[in-house]
PDB file of C-alpha atoms in Angstrom:
ATOM      1  CA  MET A 267      18.056  -5.000 -18.372  1.00 59.00           C
ATOM      2  CA  LYS A 268      17.999  -8.259 -21.442  1.00 55.00           C
ATOM      3  CA  LYS A 269      21.976  -8.375 -20.574  1.00 57.00           C
ATOM      4  CA  ILE A 270      21.017  -9.128 -17.088  1.00 52.00           C
ATOM      5  CA  ILE A 271      18.185 -11.062 -17.183  1.00 53.00           C
ATOM      6  CA  ALA A 272      20.758 -13.815 -19.315  1.00 57.00           C
ATOM      7  CA  VAL A 273      24.020 -12.976 -17.224  1.00 53.00           C
ATOM      8  CA  PHE A 274      21.302 -14.225 -14.186  1.00 52.00           C
ATOM      9  CA  ALA A 275      20.288 -17.357 -16.709  1.00 53.00           C
ATOM     10  CA  LEU A 276      23.419 -18.089 -17.207  1.00 53.00           C
ATOM     11  CA  LEU A 277      24.559 -18.320 -13.322  1.00 51.00           C
ATOM     12  CA  CYS A 278      21.523 -20.322 -12.621  1.00 49.00           C
ATOM     13  CA  LEU A 279      22.032 -22.645 -15.627  1.00 48.00           C
ATOM     14  CA  SER A 280      25.815 -22.815 -13.873  1.00 47.00           C
ATOM     15  CA  LEU A 281      25.911 -23.855 -10.601  1.00 44.00           C
ATOM     16  CA  GLY A 282      23.098 -26.370 -10.150  1.00 43.00           C
ATOM     17  CA  MET A 283      20.844 -27.537  -7.371  1.00 43.00           C
ATOM     18  CA  LYS A 284      20.750 -27.829  -3.603  1.00 45.00           C
ATOM     19  CA  ALA A 285      18.703 -29.639  -1.640  1.00 46.00           C
ATOM     20  CA  GLN A 286      15.423 -27.578   0.012  1.00 55.00           C
ATOM     21  CA  GLN A 287      16.329 -25.830   3.673  1.00 66.00           C
ATOM     22  CA  GLU A 288      14.175 -27.688   6.347  1.00 77.00           C
ATOM     23  CA  ILE A 289      11.677 -26.146   7.730  1.00 85.00           C
ATOM     24  CA  HIS A 290      11.744 -23.737  11.105  1.00 85.00           C
ATOM     25  CA  SER A 291      15.781 -23.024  10.459  1.00 90.00           C
ATOM     26  CA  TRP A 292      17.132 -20.031   9.153  1.00 95.00           C
ATOM     27  CA  SER A 293      20.592 -19.069   7.176  1.00 95.00           C
ATOM     28  CA  LEU A 294      22.506 -16.436   6.546  1.00 97.00           C
ATOM     29  CA  THR A 295      24.474 -15.052   3.062  1.00 97.00           C
ATOM     30  CA  PRO A 296      26.171 -12.174   2.339  1.00 98.00           C
ATOM     31  CA  LYS A 297      25.799 -10.512  -0.261  1.00 98.00           C
ATOM     32  CA  VAL A 298      27.565  -8.752  -3.543  1.00 98.00           C
ATOM     33  CA  GLY A 299      27.093  -7.253  -6.765  1.00 98.00           C
ATOM     34  CA  PHE A 300      26.075  -4.087  -8.963  1.00 97.00           C
ATOM     35  CA  ASN A 301      22.703  -2.540  -9.961  1.00 97.00           C
ATOM     36  CA  SER A 302      21.045  -0.358 -12.619  1.00 98.00           C
ATOM     37  CA  SER A 303      19.466   2.959 -11.767  1.00 97.00           C
ATOM     38  CA  ASN A 304      17.259   5.708 -12.028  1.00 95.00           C
ATOM     39  CA  MET A 305      14.737   8.269 -10.649  1.00 92.00           C
ATOM     40  CA  SER A 306      11.078   9.398 -12.724  1.00 86.00           C
ATOM     41  CA  VAL A 307      12.868  13.083 -12.065  1.00 81.00           C
ATOM     42  CA  GLU A 308      11.995  16.114 -14.935  1.00 69.00           C
ATOM     43  CA  ASP A 309      13.910  15.987 -17.759  1.00 68.00           C
ATOM     44  CA  LEU A 310      16.508  18.533 -18.029  1.00 67.00           C
ATOM     45  CA  TRP A 311      16.087  21.785 -20.107  1.00 60.00           C
ATOM     46  CA  THR A 312      19.593  22.816 -21.937  1.00 61.00           C
ATOM     47  CA  ASP A 313      17.276  25.022 -23.588  1.00 58.00           C
ATOM     48  CA  ALA A 314      13.977  27.088 -24.727  1.00 55.00           C
ATOM     49  CA  ASN A 315      13.822  24.514 -27.404  1.00 62.00           C
ATOM     50  CA  HIS A 316      15.425  21.612 -26.551  1.00 67.00           C
ATOM     51  CA  HIS A 317      15.789  18.569 -23.467  1.00 68.00           C
ATOM     52  CA  ILE A 318      17.183  15.338 -22.122  1.00 79.00           C
ATOM     53  CA  SER A 319      16.172  12.334 -20.646  1.00 83.00           C
ATOM     54  CA  THR A 320      17.900  11.119 -17.516  1.00 87.00           C
ATOM     55  CA  LYS A 321      19.656   7.748 -18.499  1.00 91.00           C
ATOM     56  CA  ARG A 322      20.157   5.221 -16.179  1.00 94.00           C
ATOM     57  CA  LYS A 323      23.203   4.791 -13.999  1.00 95.00           C
ATOM     58  CA  TRP A 324      24.905   1.813 -12.862  1.00 97.00           C
ATOM     59  CA  GLY A 325      26.725   1.338  -9.556  1.00 97.00           C
ATOM     60  CA  PHE A 326      27.300  -1.298  -6.753  1.00 98.00           C
ATOM     61  CA  VAL A 327      25.857  -3.339  -4.120  1.00 98.00           C
ATOM     62  CA  GLY A 328      26.104  -5.396  -0.661  1.00 98.00           C
ATOM     63  CA  GLY A 329      24.718  -6.091   2.699  1.00 98.00           C
ATOM     64  CA  MET A 330      22.704  -9.556   4.183  1.00 97.00           C
ATOM     65  CA  GLU A 331      20.776 -11.168   4.414  1.00 97.00           C
ATOM     66  CA  ALA A 332      18.851 -13.615   6.892  1.00 97.00           C
ATOM     67  CA  GLU A 333      15.942 -15.867   6.397  1.00 97.00           C
ATOM     68  CA  TYR A 334      13.630 -17.941   8.231  1.00 96.00           C
ATOM     69  CA  GLN A 335      11.844 -21.450   6.179  1.00 92.00           C
ATOM     70  CA  ALA A 336       8.463 -20.930   7.749  1.00 91.00           C
ATOM     71  CA  TRP A 337       7.052 -23.545   5.529  1.00 89.00           C
ATOM     72  CA  GLN A 338       8.528 -25.720   2.867  1.00 84.00           C
ATOM     73  CA  GLN A 339       7.895 -23.840   0.214  1.00 89.00           C
ATOM     74  CA  ILE A 340       7.832 -20.385   2.484  1.00 93.00           C
ATOM     75  CA  GLY A 341      11.280 -18.340   3.428  1.00 95.00           C
ATOM     76  CA  ILE A 342      10.807 -15.080   4.834  1.00 97.00           C
ATOM     77  CA  SER A 343      13.615 -12.929   4.959  1.00 97.00           C
ATOM     78  CA  VAL A 344      14.711  -9.501   6.373  1.00 98.00           C
ATOM     79  CA  GLY A 345      17.967  -7.754   5.104  1.00 98.00           C
ATOM     80  CA  ALA A 346      20.284  -4.954   5.567  1.00 98.00           C
ATOM     81  CA  PHE A 347      22.391  -3.057   2.046  1.00 98.00           C
ATOM     82  CA  TYR A 348      24.266  -0.318   0.630  1.00 98.00           C
ATOM     83  CA  ALA A 349      23.177   0.495  -2.213  1.00 98.00           C
ATOM     84  CA  ASN A 350      24.972   3.107  -4.674  1.00 98.00           C
ATOM     85  CA  GLU A 351      22.205   3.911  -7.094  1.00 97.00           C
ATOM     86  CA  GLY A 352      21.030   7.323  -8.842  1.00 95.00           C
ATOM     87  CA  TYR A 353      20.865   8.766 -12.682  1.00 94.00           C
ATOM     88  CA  THR A 354      22.871  10.441 -15.197  1.00 93.00           C
ATOM     89  CA  TYR A 355      21.891  12.276 -18.148  1.00 87.00           C
ATOM     90  CA  GLY A 356      25.240  11.295 -20.187  1.00 77.00           C
ATOM     91  CA  ASP A 357      27.455  13.960 -21.914  1.00 78.00           C
ATOM     92  CA  ILE A 358      25.768  17.649 -21.757  1.00 77.00           C
ATOM     93  CA  GLU A 359      27.243  20.838 -24.122  1.00 75.00           C
ATOM     94  CA  ASP A 360      29.787  22.551 -21.016  1.00 76.00           C
ATOM     95  CA  LEU A 361      29.366  20.046 -19.094  1.00 79.00           C
ATOM     96  CA  GLY A 362      30.439  17.074 -19.578  1.00 85.00           C
ATOM     97  CA  LYS A 363      28.834  13.636 -18.359  1.00 88.00           C
ATOM     98  CA  VAL A 364      25.758  15.110 -15.298  1.00 90.00           C
ATOM     99  CA  THR A 365      25.982  12.679 -12.789  1.00 93.00           C
ATOM    100  CA  GLN A 366      23.413  12.316  -9.448  1.00 94.00           C
ATOM    101  CA  THR A 367      24.574   9.865  -6.883  1.00 97.00           C
ATOM    102  CA  LEU A 368      22.286   8.439  -3.912  1.00 97.00           C
ATOM    103  CA  HIS A 369      23.703   6.852  -1.683  1.00 98.00           C
ATOM    104  CA  PHE A 370      21.615   4.494   0.517  1.00 98.00           C
ATOM    105  CA  VAL A 371      20.834   1.813   3.210  1.00 98.00           C
ATOM    106  CA  ASN A 372      18.349   0.150   2.328  1.00 98.00           C
ATOM    107  CA  ILE A 373      16.417  -3.071   4.793  1.00 98.00           C
ATOM    108  CA  PRO A 374      14.119  -5.717   2.326  1.00 98.00           C
ATOM    109  CA  VAL A 375      11.739  -7.638   4.015  1.00 98.00           C
ATOM    110  CA  LEU A 376      10.392 -10.201   1.194  1.00 98.00           C
ATOM    111  CA  VAL A 377       8.474 -12.742   1.135  1.00 97.00           C
ATOM    112  CA  ASN A 378      10.240 -15.491  -0.592  1.00 96.00           C
ATOM    113  CA  PHE A 379       7.764 -19.133  -2.210  1.00 94.00           C
ATOM    114  CA  TYR A 380       9.796 -21.417  -3.467  1.00 91.00           C
ATOM    115  CA  ILE A 381       7.869 -23.169  -6.511  1.00 87.00           C
ATOM    116  CA  GLU A 382       8.411 -26.926  -6.596  1.00 76.00           C
ATOM    117  CA  PRO A 383      10.969 -27.717  -4.138  1.00 65.00           C
ATOM    118  CA  ASN A 384      10.837 -31.529  -5.644  1.00 71.00           C
ATOM    119  CA  ILE A 385      12.093 -30.187  -8.664  1.00 73.00           C
ATOM    120  CA  LEU A 386      13.453 -27.059  -9.028  1.00 75.00           C
ATOM    121  CA  PRO A 387      15.563 -27.273  -4.998  1.00 80.00           C
ATOM    122  CA  GLY A 388      16.641 -23.828  -5.062  1.00 86.00           C
ATOM    123  CA  LEU A 389      14.536 -21.676  -7.304  1.00 93.00           C
ATOM    124  CA  ALA A 390      11.903 -18.914  -5.580  1.00 95.00           C
ATOM    125  CA  LEU A 391      10.419 -16.145  -6.463  1.00 96.00           C
ATOM    126  CA  LYS A 392      10.133 -13.193  -4.260  1.00 97.00           C
ATOM    127  CA  ALA A 393       8.549 -10.175  -3.385  1.00 98.00           C
ATOM    128  CA  GLY A 394       7.815  -7.623  -0.271  1.00 98.00           C
ATOM    129  CA  VAL A 395       8.541  -4.778   0.519  1.00 98.00           C
ATOM    130  CA  GLU A 396      12.315  -2.010   0.704  1.00 98.00           C
ATOM    131  CA  PHE A 397      12.934   0.359   3.423  1.00 98.00           C
ATOM    132  CA  GLY A 398      15.230   2.662   2.891  1.00 98.00           C
ATOM    133  CA  TYR A 399      17.564   5.543   4.651  1.00 98.00           C
ATOM    134  CA  LEU A 400      18.915   8.009   1.704  1.00 98.00           C
ATOM    135  CA  VAL A 401      22.797   8.377   3.854  1.00 98.00           C
ATOM    136  CA  SER A 402      24.070  11.618   1.419  1.00 97.00           C
ATOM    137  CA  GLY A 403      23.672  12.926  -2.412  1.00 96.00           C
ATOM    138  CA  LYS A 404      26.433  14.367  -4.523  1.00 97.00           C
ATOM    139  CA  TYR A 405      26.139  15.962  -8.166  1.00 94.00           C
ATOM    140  CA  LYS A 406      29.109  15.878 -10.513  1.00 94.00           C
ATOM    141  CA  ASP A 407      29.467  17.059 -13.447  1.00 90.00           C
ATOM    142  CA  ALA A 408      32.425  18.820 -15.241  1.00 88.00           C
ATOM    143  CA  LYS A 409      32.921  21.553 -13.825  1.00 88.00           C
ATOM    144  CA  THR A 410      30.388  21.222 -10.276  1.00 91.00           C
ATOM    145  CA  SER A 411      31.220  18.221  -7.614  1.00 95.00           C
ATOM    146  CA  LEU A 412      28.599  19.366  -4.483  1.00 95.00           C
ATOM    147  CA  THR A 413      26.918  17.227  -2.283  1.00 96.00           C
ATOM    148  CA  ASN A 414      23.733  17.985  -2.363  1.00 94.00           C
ATOM    149  CA  THR A 415      21.738  15.656  -0.206  1.00 95.00           C
ATOM    150  CA  SER A 416      19.125  18.343   1.151  1.00 93.00           C
ATOM    151  CA  ASP A 417      17.438  17.950  -2.546  1.00 91.00           C
ATOM    152  CA  TYR A 418      15.865  14.938  -1.435  1.00 93.00           C
ATOM    153  CA  LYS A 419      13.695  13.389   0.901  1.00 93.00           C
ATOM    154  CA  ARG A 420      15.871  10.541   3.893  1.00 95.00           C
ATOM    155  CA  VAL A 421      12.945   7.941   3.739  1.00 97.00           C
ATOM    156  CA  ASN A 422      11.819   6.058   0.781  1.00 97.00           C
ATOM    157  CA  ILE A 423       9.602   2.921   0.645  1.00 97.00           C
ATOM    158  CA  SER A 424      10.090   0.521  -2.217  1.00 98.00           C
ATOM    159  CA  ILE A 425       8.402  -2.988  -3.796  1.00 98.00           C
ATOM    160  CA  PRO A 426      10.906  -5.563  -4.396  1.00 98.00           C
ATOM    161  CA  ALA A 427      10.222  -7.827  -7.095  1.00 98.00           C
ATOM    162  CA  GLY A 428      12.300 -11.105  -8.044  1.00 97.00           C
ATOM    163  CA  ILE A 429      13.716 -14.474  -9.060  1.00 97.00           C
ATOM    164  CA  SER A 430      16.568 -16.133  -7.004  1.00 96.00           C
ATOM    165  CA  TYR A 431      18.238 -19.796  -7.310  1.00 95.00           C
ATOM    166  CA  ASN A 432      20.074 -21.666  -4.450  1.00 92.00           C
ATOM    167  CA  TYR A 433      23.060 -24.316  -5.892  1.00 90.00           C
ATOM    168  CA  LYS A 434      24.903 -25.760  -3.327  1.00 89.00           C
ATOM    169  CA  HIS A 435      24.796 -22.726  -1.244  1.00 91.00           C
ATOM    170  CA  PHE A 436      25.821 -20.407  -3.878  1.00 96.00           C
ATOM    171  CA  VAL A 437      23.017 -17.683  -4.226  1.00 96.00           C
ATOM    172  CA  ALA A 438      22.060 -15.966  -7.774  1.00 97.00           C
ATOM    173  CA  ASP A 439      19.587 -13.522  -6.834  1.00 98.00           C
ATOM    174  CA  LEU A 440      17.630 -10.935  -9.236  1.00 98.00           C
ATOM    175  CA  ARG A 441      14.758  -8.285  -7.971  1.00 98.00           C
ATOM    176  CA  TYR A 442      13.250  -4.770  -9.269  1.00 98.00           C
ATOM    177  CA  ASN A 443      12.883  -1.820  -7.106  1.00 98.00           C
ATOM    178  CA  ILE A 444       9.958  -0.299  -7.342  1.00 97.00           C
ATOM    179  CA  GLY A 445      10.205   3.498  -5.823  1.00 96.00           C
ATOM    180  CA  LEU A 446       7.000   4.466  -4.379  1.00 95.00           C
ATOM    181  CA  MET A 447       8.060   7.518  -2.578  1.00 93.00           C
ATOM    182  CA  ASN A 448       8.254  11.233  -3.735  1.00 91.00           C
ATOM    183  CA  MET A 449      12.023  11.776  -3.104  1.00 92.00           C
ATOM    184  CA  CYS A 450      12.175  15.396  -4.114  1.00 89.00           C
ATOM    185  CA  ASN A 451      12.464  17.493  -1.156  1.00 85.00           C
ATOM    186  CA  LYS A 452      13.157  20.894  -3.688  1.00 72.00           C
ATOM    187  CA  VAL A 453      10.428  23.783  -2.159  1.00 60.00           C
ATOM    188  CA  LEU A 454      10.112  23.470  -6.467  1.00 55.00           C
ATOM    189  CA  GLU A 455       7.044  23.584  -8.944  1.00 53.00           C
ATOM    190  CA  VAL A 456       7.995  20.358 -10.336  1.00 57.00           C
ATOM    191  CA  GLU A 457       5.641  18.290 -12.497  1.00 56.00           C
ATOM    192  CA  ASP A 458       6.806  14.443 -11.811  1.00 63.00           C
ATOM    193  CA  SER A 459       7.112  12.864  -8.640  1.00 78.00           C
ATOM    194  CA  TRP A 460      11.090  11.887  -8.037  1.00 89.00           C
ATOM    195  CA  LYS A 461      10.350   8.204  -7.333  1.00 93.00           C
ATOM    196  CA  THR A 462      13.425   5.648  -8.027  1.00 95.00           C
ATOM    197  CA  ASN A 463      13.486   1.953  -9.458  1.00 96.00           C
ATOM    198  CA  SER A 464      16.367  -0.083  -9.545  1.00 97.00           C
ATOM    199  CA  LEU A 465      17.657  -3.537 -10.772  1.00 98.00           C
ATOM    200  CA  TRP A 466      19.716  -5.680  -8.688  1.00 98.00           C
ATOM    201  CA  LEU A 467      21.980  -8.482  -9.863  1.00 98.00           C
ATOM    202  CA  THR A 468      23.494 -10.144  -6.857  1.00 98.00           C
ATOM    203  CA  VAL A 469      26.149 -13.508  -5.681  1.00 98.00           C
ATOM    204  CA  GLY A 470      25.666 -14.987  -2.774  1.00 98.00           C
ATOM    205  CA  TYR A 471      27.095 -17.911  -0.713  1.00 97.00           C
ATOM    206  CA  GLN A 472      24.350 -18.983   2.266  1.00 95.00           C
ATOM    207  CA  PHE A 473      25.025 -20.297   6.245  1.00 95.00           C
ATOM    208  CA  ASP A 474      22.550 -22.400   6.996  1.00 91.00           C
ATOM    209  CA  LEU A 475      22.267 -21.376  11.265  1.00 87.00           C
TER     210      LEU A 475
END
């Protein structure tokens, strides 16, 4: 995670500044990037005495976001993104690398607070709510590959929070999505709630409408 934040800081420094959007104006920004995701599932027990915790999975994220500049320092945005998320257990004896992939379509609704338009134009803090729909899930190890979408609930709700920087229409965006829903759809006695969490780093180009 520290490396991702460092990359974001370098992007901000290498970009520059952009004039603040005019009040009551609209903009459209396509974005692409990658995410680091995990899920708070139970540990995988290899035998009665040993268990393995989940590790973060890297995946692609891309989509489009529209923003309305409601006030000088406040913008409201809504987007639609595809995100390849999930988790992995790394290498396990006899199974190799175990990976659970979750294909989501996410719709984030955010309030963007531009810290100081006259001093730091383009720098914004953001937070809101994100609605996710699980398109499909796929489990894979060295011996097995199967679709297991039915193991998970289809609808997810997350709280995204992050920071973005806009320079000459180029936008770098770093946000963390905290899942609120128990995504487990199995009829099993499990101790943990299967909640998602993901860190997104995207870059895009803003078109004024």
